Amino acid sequence: MPQKEAKARIKINSLLTAAGWRFFDDENGKANIQLEPQVKIKKKQLDDFGEDFEKVVNGFVDFLLLDDKGFPFIVLEAKSESKEPLVGKEQAREYARSLCVRYVILSNGRIHYFWDIEKGNPQIISTIPTYQSLKDSKA
């Protein structure tokens, strides 16, 4: 992983933790973040991602946030700090579709976008949403 993307991920890790997402089981519940679960996509889709994505048969979601039952809930696509997070939009859309996930977060550690792919375009956000806030907004 390039150093600039690693720096962005360290920041994203902190933001996720601050929003109540968990990398490990604790007194608040089970871990609800998976790092880079494998996602299979078609070669044509992969080629459409362009030069920003390693040309391999299987792609990887950077962060997969889980709901309270342990099912995929949000795809979070991380980019290096020097890149606009929106460059990962189509890549993240394909991951979300393959996992039947409605929500996407695009982030470079400094700038973040939240995207409800059923309702329009990514919107800039200042903080990572909590699980509860998104669960309540779906009701």
Coordinates of C-alpha atoms in Angstrom, one line a residue, residues 7 16 22 56 61 80 82 85 95 101 111 115-117 132 138:
K7 CA -1.6 7.7 6.2
L16 CA -14.4 5.3 12.4
R22 CA -15.4 -1.2 16.2
V56 CA -6.1 -8.1 -10.6
V61 CA -13.0 -3.3 -0.4
S80 CA -4.5 8.6 -0.6
S82 CA -3.3 13.6 -2.3
P85 CA -12.0 10.8 -2.8
Y95 CA -18.3 -3.1 -4.6
V101 CA -25.0 -2.5 0.1
I111 CA -12.3 14.9 2.8
W115 CA -23.4 8.4 -0.7
D116 CA -26.8 6.7 -0.6
I117 CA -26.6 5.0 -4.0
Q132 CA -27.4 4.3 14.8
K138 CA -33.8 4.2 7.2

